[in-house]
mmCIF file of C-alpha atoms and ligand atoms in Angstrom:
data_model
loop_
_atom_site.group_PDB
_atom_site.id
_atom_site.type_symbol
_atom_site.label_atom_id
_atom_site.label_comp_id
_atom_site.label_asym_id
_atom_site.label_seq_id
_atom_site.Cartn_x
_atom_site.Cartn_y
_atom_site.Cartn_z
ATOM 1 C CA MET U 1 17.736 -1.408 14.738
ATOM 2 C CA GLN U 2 15.524 1.672 15.006
ATOM 3 C CA VAL U 3 13.101 2.963 12.412
ATOM 4 C CA ARG U 4 12.851 6.753 12.041
ATOM 5 C CA ILE U 5 9.724 7.967 10.324
ATOM 6 C CA ALA U 6 9.799 11.018 8.062
ATOM 7 C CA ASP U 7 7.304 13.830 8.625
ATOM 8 C CA HIS U 8 4.606 14.281 5.960
ATOM 9 C CA MET U 9 4.352 10.660 5.014
ATOM 10 C CA GLY U 10 0.672 9.887 4.498
ATOM 11 C CA MET U 11 -1.122 9.901 1.190
ATOM 12 C CA CYS U 12 -1.547 13.430 -0.231
ATOM 13 C CA PHE U 13 -5.034 14.965 -0.372
ATOM 14 C CA GLY U 14 -5.105 14.881 -4.189
ATOM 15 C CA VAL U 15 -4.651 11.123 -4.347
ATOM 16 C CA ARG U 16 -6.943 10.431 -1.397
ATOM 17 C CA ASP U 17 -9.773 12.494 -2.919
ATOM 18 C CA ALA U 18 -9.356 10.742 -6.293
ATOM 19 C CA ILE U 19 -9.599 7.283 -4.691
ATOM 20 C CA GLU U 20 -12.659 8.307 -2.685
ATOM 21 C CA MET U 21 -14.287 9.643 -5.837
ATOM 22 C CA ALA U 22 -13.600 6.373 -7.690
ATOM 23 C CA HIS U 23 -15.106 4.209 -4.952
ATOM 24 C CA SER U 24 -18.107 6.486 -4.576
ATOM 25 C CA LEU U 25 -18.799 6.495 -8.360
ATOM 26 C CA ALA U 26 -18.247 2.716 -8.558
ATOM 27 C CA GLY U 27 -21.038 2.312 -5.998
ATOM 28 C CA ARG U 28 -23.441 4.070 -8.410
ATOM 29 C CA GLY U 29 -22.745 1.994 -11.524
ATOM 30 C CA PRO U 30 -20.145 0.787 -14.039
ATOM 31 C CA LEU U 31 -17.079 3.013 -14.174
ATOM 32 C CA THR U 32 -13.846 3.153 -16.152
ATOM 33 C CA VAL U 33 -10.729 4.978 -14.996
ATOM 34 C CA LEU U 34 -8.667 6.400 -17.843
ATOM 35 C CA GLY U 35 -5.119 5.305 -16.938
ATOM 36 C CA ASP U 36 -3.787 4.448 -13.467
ATOM 37 C CA LEU U 37 -5.750 6.367 -10.855
ATOM 38 C CA VAL U 38 -2.611 6.290 -8.731
ATOM 39 C CA HIS U 39 0.691 4.517 -9.152
ATOM 40 C CA ASN U 40 0.208 2.092 -6.298
ATOM 41 C CA PRO U 41 -0.476 -1.611 -6.835
ATOM 42 C CA ASP U 42 -2.572 -2.053 -3.650
ATOM 43 C CA VAL U 43 -4.882 0.825 -4.485
ATOM 44 C CA VAL U 44 -5.250 -0.471 -8.048
ATOM 45 C CA ALA U 45 -6.091 -3.953 -6.692
ATOM 46 C CA ALA U 46 -8.784 -2.483 -4.386
ATOM 47 C CA LEU U 47 -10.340 -0.682 -7.368
ATOM 48 C CA ASP U 48 -10.282 -3.922 -9.394
ATOM 49 C CA ALA U 49 -12.088 -5.619 -6.506
ATOM 50 C CA ALA U 50 -14.739 -2.845 -6.579
ATOM 51 C CA GLY U 51 -15.343 -3.649 -10.265
ATOM 52 C CA VAL U 52 -13.736 -0.468 -11.643
ATOM 53 C CA ALA U 53 -12.441 -0.998 -15.182
ATOM 54 C CA LYS U 54 -9.236 0.561 -16.408
ATOM 55 C CA ALA U 55 -8.677 1.911 -19.919
ATOM 56 C CA ARG U 56 -5.299 2.625 -21.497
ATOM 57 C CA GLY U 57 -6.778 4.936 -24.131
ATOM 58 C CA LEU U 58 -10.067 6.501 -25.236
ATOM 59 C CA ASP U 59 -10.914 3.546 -27.472
ATOM 60 C CA ASP U 60 -10.820 1.163 -24.486
ATOM 61 C CA VAL U 61 -13.538 3.015 -22.510
ATOM 62 C CA GLU U 62 -16.636 0.800 -22.640
ATOM 63 C CA THR U 63 -18.736 2.230 -19.794
ATOM 64 C CA ALA U 64 -20.775 5.454 -19.993
ATOM 65 C CA ALA U 65 -19.055 6.903 -16.906
ATOM 66 C CA VAL U 66 -15.348 7.633 -17.075
ATOM 67 C CA LEU U 67 -13.074 9.021 -14.376
ATOM 68 C CA LEU U 68 -10.020 11.172 -15.155
ATOM 69 C CA THR U 69 -7.164 10.684 -12.728
ATOM 70 C CA ALA U 70 -5.498 13.054 -10.246
ATOM 71 C CA HIS U 71 -2.642 13.504 -12.738
ATOM 72 C CA GLY U 72 -4.854 15.656 -14.970
ATOM 73 C CA THR U 73 -5.795 15.460 -18.633
ATOM 74 C CA SER U 74 -5.744 17.821 -21.579
ATOM 75 C CA ASP U 75 -8.969 19.603 -22.577
ATOM 76 C CA LEU U 76 -8.700 17.788 -25.912
ATOM 77 C CA VAL U 77 -9.108 14.396 -24.228
ATOM 78 C CA LYS U 78 -12.122 15.643 -22.231
ATOM 79 C CA LEU U 79 -13.687 17.000 -25.414
ATOM 80 C CA ARG U 80 -13.190 13.711 -27.253
ATOM 81 C CA LEU U 81 -14.773 11.761 -24.396
ATOM 82 C CA ARG U 82 -17.797 14.095 -24.341
ATOM 83 C CA ASP U 83 -18.078 13.839 -28.131
ATOM 84 C CA ARG U 84 -18.424 10.087 -27.646
ATOM 85 C CA GLY U 85 -21.302 10.678 -25.223
ATOM 86 C CA LYS U 86 -19.322 9.799 -22.101
ATOM 87 C CA GLU U 87 -20.202 11.080 -18.650
ATOM 88 C CA VAL U 88 -16.856 12.587 -17.607
ATOM 89 C CA HIS U 89 -15.872 12.768 -13.916
ATOM 90 C CA ASP U 90 -12.698 14.672 -13.166
ATOM 91 C CA ALA U 91 -10.441 13.782 -10.215
ATOM 92 C CA THR U 92 -7.626 16.100 -11.324
ATOM 93 C CA CYS U 93 -5.789 17.373 -8.240
ATOM 94 C CA PRO U 94 -6.323 21.134 -7.779
ATOM 95 C CA LEU U 95 -2.539 21.557 -7.644
ATOM 96 C CA VAL U 96 -2.211 19.945 -11.082
ATOM 97 C CA THR U 97 -4.973 22.252 -12.346
ATOM 98 C CA ARG U 98 -2.961 25.158 -10.921
ATOM 99 C CA ALA U 99 0.025 24.056 -13.031
ATOM 100 C CA HIS U 100 -2.200 23.836 -16.151
ATOM 101 C CA VAL U 101 -3.507 27.360 -15.496
ATOM 102 C CA ALA U 102 0.015 28.734 -14.925
ATOM 103 C CA LEU U 103 1.198 27.265 -18.218
ATOM 104 C CA ARG U 104 -1.858 28.591 -20.069
ATOM 105 C CA ASN U 105 -1.275 32.088 -18.623
ATOM 106 C CA LEU U 106 2.368 32.044 -19.738
ATOM 107 C CA VAL U 107 1.273 31.130 -23.264
ATOM 108 C CA ALA U 108 -1.336 33.930 -23.143
ATOM 109 C CA GLU U 109 1.523 36.335 -22.304
ATOM 110 C CA GLY U 110 3.117 35.314 -25.605
ATOM 111 C CA ARG U 111 5.772 33.073 -24.037
ATOM 112 C CA PHE U 112 7.084 29.801 -25.443
ATOM 113 C CA PRO U 113 5.975 27.098 -22.956
ATOM 114 C CA ILE U 114 8.557 24.883 -21.263
ATOM 115 C CA VAL U 115 7.799 22.157 -18.708
ATOM 116 C CA VAL U 116 10.495 20.783 -16.421
ATOM 117 C CA GLY U 117 9.583 17.123 -15.998
ATOM 118 C CA GLU U 118 9.376 13.674 -17.539
ATOM 119 C CA ALA U 119 8.097 13.945 -21.127
ATOM 120 C CA ASP U 120 6.415 10.532 -21.050
ATOM 121 C CA HIS U 121 4.718 10.979 -17.657
ATOM 122 C CA VAL U 122 0.929 11.147 -17.778
ATOM 123 C CA GLU U 123 0.826 14.444 -15.853
ATOM 124 C CA VAL U 124 3.184 16.159 -18.301
ATOM 125 C CA ARG U 125 1.312 14.736 -21.306
ATOM 126 C CA GLY U 126 -1.856 16.284 -19.852
ATOM 127 C CA MET U 127 -0.131 19.647 -19.311
ATOM 128 C CA VAL U 128 1.127 19.972 -22.881
ATOM 129 C CA GLY U 129 -1.703 18.079 -24.609
ATOM 130 C CA ASP U 130 -3.507 21.237 -25.748
ATOM 131 C CA LEU U 131 -0.392 23.083 -26.912
ATOM 132 C CA VAL U 132 0.766 23.373 -30.503
ATOM 133 C CA GLU U 133 4.425 23.871 -29.618
ATOM 134 C CA PHE U 134 6.311 23.334 -26.351
ATOM 135 C CA SER U 135 9.450 21.835 -24.841
ATOM 136 C CA VAL U 136 9.793 19.364 -21.983
ATOM 137 C CA ILE U 137 13.196 19.432 -20.333
ATOM 138 C CA ARG U 138 14.693 17.309 -17.581
ATOM 139 C CA SER U 139 18.419 18.025 -17.709
ATOM 140 C CA GLU U 140 20.869 20.604 -19.054
ATOM 141 C CA ALA U 141 21.415 18.436 -22.137
ATOM 142 C CA ASP U 142 17.725 18.978 -23.011
ATOM 143 C CA LEU U 143 18.302 22.748 -23.284
ATOM 144 C CA GLU U 144 19.768 22.111 -26.734
ATOM 145 C CA GLN U 145 16.188 21.421 -27.925
ATOM 146 C CA LEU U 146 15.769 25.204 -27.682
ATOM 147 C CA ALA U 147 19.009 26.192 -29.404
ATOM 148 C CA SER U 148 17.732 26.603 -32.972
ATOM 149 C CA ARG U 149 14.689 28.621 -31.806
ATOM 150 C CA LEU U 150 16.822 30.911 -29.613
ATOM 151 C CA GLU U 151 19.422 31.353 -32.353
ATOM 152 C CA ARG U 152 16.708 32.813 -34.577
ATOM 153 C CA ARG U 153 15.164 34.841 -31.741
ATOM 154 C CA PRO U 154 17.765 35.346 -28.974
ATOM 155 C CA ASP U 155 15.446 37.643 -26.985
ATOM 156 C CA ASP U 156 12.527 35.205 -27.132
ATOM 157 C CA ARG U 157 10.064 35.153 -24.215
ATOM 158 C CA LEU U 158 10.012 31.811 -22.417
ATOM 159 C CA GLY U 159 7.543 30.581 -19.782
ATOM 160 C CA VAL U 160 8.602 27.734 -17.501
ATOM 161 C CA VAL U 161 6.579 25.556 -15.110
ATOM 162 C CA ALA U 162 7.390 22.215 -13.478
ATOM 163 C CA GLN U 163 5.716 18.849 -13.152
ATOM 164 C CA THR U 164 4.195 18.970 -9.658
ATOM 165 C CA THR U 165 6.331 16.123 -8.285
ATOM 166 C CA GLN U 166 9.753 17.339 -9.425
ATOM 167 C CA PRO U 167 12.334 18.183 -6.735
ATOM 168 C CA LEU U 168 12.283 21.985 -6.472
ATOM 169 C CA ALA U 169 16.070 22.316 -6.065
ATOM 170 C CA GLY U 170 16.642 20.524 -9.374
ATOM 171 C CA VAL U 171 13.993 22.621 -11.124
ATOM 172 C CA LEU U 172 15.525 25.893 -9.897
ATOM 173 C CA ALA U 173 19.000 24.740 -10.977
ATOM 174 C CA LEU U 174 17.676 23.938 -14.444
ATOM 175 C CA VAL U 175 15.948 27.328 -14.752
ATOM 176 C CA GLU U 176 19.243 28.993 -13.811
ATOM 177 C CA ALA U 177 21.052 26.874 -16.428
ATOM 178 C CA LEU U 178 18.429 27.966 -18.982
ATOM 179 C CA ARG U 179 19.107 31.632 -18.164
ATOM 180 C CA ARG U 180 22.872 31.075 -18.428
ATOM 181 C CA ARG U 181 22.613 29.189 -21.725
ATOM 182 C CA PHE U 182 20.340 31.825 -23.317
ATOM 183 C CA PRO U 183 21.273 35.101 -21.551
ATOM 184 C CA LEU U 184 19.215 37.351 -23.852
ATOM 185 C CA ALA U 185 15.996 35.374 -23.435
ATOM 186 C CA ASP U 186 13.240 36.751 -21.200
ATOM 187 C CA VAL U 187 12.585 33.762 -18.881
ATOM 188 C CA ARG U 188 9.620 33.719 -16.506
ATOM 189 C CA PHE U 189 9.390 30.765 -14.112
ATOM 190 C CA VAL U 190 6.263 29.873 -12.140
ATOM 191 C CA ASP U 191 6.871 27.391 -9.318
ATOM 192 C CA THR U 192 4.226 24.685 -9.743
ATOM 193 C CA VAL U 193 5.877 21.984 -7.607
ATOM 194 C CA CYS U 194 3.124 20.984 -5.177
ATOM 195 C CA GLN U 195 3.395 21.586 -1.429
ATOM 196 C CA PRO U 196 3.096 17.886 -0.434
ATOM 197 C CA THR U 197 6.095 17.145 -2.692
ATOM 198 C CA LYS U 198 8.089 20.025 -1.183
ATOM 199 C CA ASP U 199 7.198 18.901 2.353
ATOM 200 C CA ARG U 200 8.368 15.340 1.651
ATOM 201 C CA GLN U 201 11.623 16.480 0.105
ATOM 202 C CA SER U 202 12.395 18.767 3.091
ATOM 203 C CA ALA U 203 11.493 16.022 5.572
ATOM 204 C CA LEU U 204 13.789 13.603 3.757
ATOM 205 C CA ARG U 205 16.706 16.041 4.008
ATOM 206 C CA ARG U 206 16.229 16.021 7.800
ATOM 207 C CA LEU U 207 15.792 12.237 7.881
ATOM 208 C CA VAL U 208 19.051 11.383 6.091
ATOM 209 C CA GLU U 209 20.985 13.187 8.815
ATOM 210 C CA GLU U 210 19.834 10.520 11.282
ATOM 211 C CA ALA U 211 19.530 7.397 9.125
ATOM 212 C CA ASP U 212 22.114 4.906 7.814
ATOM 213 C CA VAL U 213 19.830 3.719 5.038
ATOM 214 C CA VAL U 214 16.534 5.028 3.631
ATOM 215 C CA VAL U 215 13.501 3.049 2.480
ATOM 216 C CA VAL U 216 10.947 4.816 0.261
ATOM 217 C CA VAL U 217 7.581 3.075 0.029
ATOM 218 C CA GLY U 218 6.006 3.708 -3.353
ATOM 219 C CA GLY U 219 5.115 2.029 -6.652
ATOM 220 C CA ALA U 220 7.681 1.693 -9.452
ATOM 221 C CA ASP U 221 5.714 4.155 -11.623
ATOM 222 C CA SER U 222 5.422 6.779 -8.891
ATOM 223 C CA ASN U 223 7.534 9.751 -9.985
ATOM 224 C CA ASN U 224 7.710 11.358 -6.554
ATOM 225 C CA SER U 225 8.756 8.056 -4.902
ATOM 226 C CA ARG U 226 11.596 7.636 -7.396
ATOM 227 C CA LYS U 227 12.671 11.231 -6.815
ATOM 228 C CA LEU U 228 12.732 10.720 -3.033
ATOM 229 C CA ALA U 229 15.074 7.728 -3.443
ATOM 230 C CA GLU U 230 17.268 9.727 -5.861
ATOM 231 C CA LEU U 231 17.422 12.637 -3.396
ATOM 232 C CA ALA U 232 18.483 10.359 -0.500
ATOM 233 C CA ARG U 233 21.248 8.868 -2.681
ATOM 234 C CA SER U 234 22.381 12.324 -3.800
ATOM 235 C CA LEU U 235 22.694 13.206 -0.110
ATOM 236 C CA GLY U 236 24.993 10.231 0.425
ATOM 237 C CA ARG U 237 22.641 7.587 1.860
ATOM 238 C CA PRO U 238 21.841 4.213 0.302
ATOM 239 C CA ALA U 239 18.136 4.261 -0.566
ATOM 240 C CA HIS U 240 15.698 1.583 -1.714
ATOM 241 C CA ARG U 241 12.254 2.193 -3.210
ATOM 242 C CA VAL U 242 9.842 -0.665 -2.568
ATOM 243 C CA ALA U 243 6.206 -1.097 -3.540
ATOM 244 C CA GLY U 244 5.630 -3.269 -0.458
ATOM 245 C CA VAL U 245 7.161 -5.800 1.946
ATOM 246 C CA GLY U 246 7.692 -8.350 -0.847
ATOM 247 C CA GLU U 247 10.528 -6.241 -2.273
ATOM 248 C CA LEU U 248 12.456 -5.704 0.998
ATOM 249 C CA ARG U 249 15.832 -7.505 1.347
ATOM 250 C CA PRO U 250 17.442 -8.189 4.753
ATOM 251 C CA ALA U 251 20.937 -7.613 3.284
ATOM 252 C CA TRP U 252 20.158 -3.889 2.814
ATOM 253 C CA PHE U 253 20.080 -3.393 6.589
ATOM 254 C CA SER U 254 23.138 -5.317 7.679
ATOM 255 C CA GLY U 255 25.268 -3.165 10.001
ATOM 256 C CA CYS U 256 22.626 -0.375 10.097
ATOM 257 C CA ALA U 257 21.566 1.148 13.416
ATOM 258 C CA VAL U 258 18.875 3.520 12.095
ATOM 259 C CA VAL U 259 16.580 3.025 9.098
ATOM 260 C CA GLY U 260 14.813 6.105 7.713
ATOM 261 C CA LEU U 261 11.332 5.474 6.353
ATOM 262 C CA THR U 262 9.414 7.697 3.965
ATOM 263 C CA ALA U 263 6.762 7.191 1.289
ATOM 264 C CA GLY U 264 5.426 8.602 -1.957
ATOM 265 C CA THR U 265 2.256 10.654 -2.099
ATOM 266 C CA SER U 266 0.144 7.743 -3.356
ATOM 267 C CA THR U 267 1.191 5.120 -0.798
ATOM 268 C CA PRO U 268 -1.573 3.897 1.527
ATOM 269 C CA ASP U 269 -0.875 4.027 5.283
ATOM 270 C CA SER U 270 -1.473 0.268 5.534
ATOM 271 C CA VAL U 271 1.431 -0.490 3.161
ATOM 272 C CA ILE U 272 3.736 1.870 5.076
ATOM 273 C CA ALA U 273 2.738 0.164 8.352
ATOM 274 C CA GLU U 274 3.518 -3.291 6.913
ATOM 275 C CA VAL U 275 6.953 -2.156 5.729
ATOM 276 C CA ARG U 276 7.673 -0.553 9.097
ATOM 277 C CA ALA U 277 6.660 -3.734 10.968
ATOM 278 C CA TRP U 278 8.842 -5.887 8.661
ATOM 279 C CA ILE U 279 11.919 -3.731 9.332
ATOM 280 C CA GLU U 280 11.243 -3.609 13.082
ATOM 281 C CA ARG U 281 10.955 -7.409 13.178
ATOM 282 C CA LEU U 282 14.332 -7.627 11.489
HETATM 283 S S1 SF4 P 301 1.396 14.769 -5.552
HETATM 284 FE FE1 SF4 P 301 0.794 16.919 -5.388
HETATM 285 S S2 SF4 P 301 -0.127 17.421 -7.356
HETATM 286 FE FE2 SF4 P 301 -0.027 15.172 -7.230
HETATM 287 S S3 SF4 P 301 -2.011 14.565 -6.420
HETATM 288 FE FE3 SF4 P 301 -0.652 14.814 -4.657
HETATM 289 S S4 SF4 P 301 -0.955 16.960 -3.965
HETATM 290 FE FE4 SF4 P 301 -1.790 16.765 -6.029
#
């Protein structure tokens, strides 16, 4: 059995920089990360070992220094932390900041803000956290959230961005569906899907042409890892997302000649190498 490796597989720069920042700050004194720095259990374990505390919410932050994750945070959260006298360090990925700025500019143009993404994902909560009104949509069924508004104002101005880790093809299809559903609305879409996500999705499309089965290495909470597995399945290949070797099952590979291997943007190279070695041993 051969293992084919997808292009663009290493950790993205946004996640790598955030981890480096956490370890460097932890070396200077007590530090709390607000939320999961990245959705990868090995990286989280390494931070635990370095003594970095994790807080679920503002009330759980007990250290003076607090680190905001690569997923980004609303200005409101930053303000509240500073009001409490916290020393705020920001590891927001520049490509997430770009999405925040795009959304803010659309609102400044007088458009109703719409985010294509997962409403309960930390990145999306950060994007909409400073807005008074907004919609988060993920499928055509979600367009009905906008129906009563557009019935009152059929020529309303709408501004659409995407969560950075959404598959671009799906986002574009949803924007088209939005235009079809509300033909009089003035819809402006700004593509905020990040380049590392686009590169991975394109590489996976090439990989499935050669592979009988696809393995995506990434944590269960990693949106882009889940989307990679969904894309492989939508292209007709069985796909399994695993956080590490412990989740691999020999039965998945029975009768397979070529296994395609890819990984989410927050997966360390060491975990990918372990998974690759496990499959090659099989
Ligand atoms: S997935 Fe994209 S937006 Fe998220 S941290 Fe990586 S480069 Fe930045």
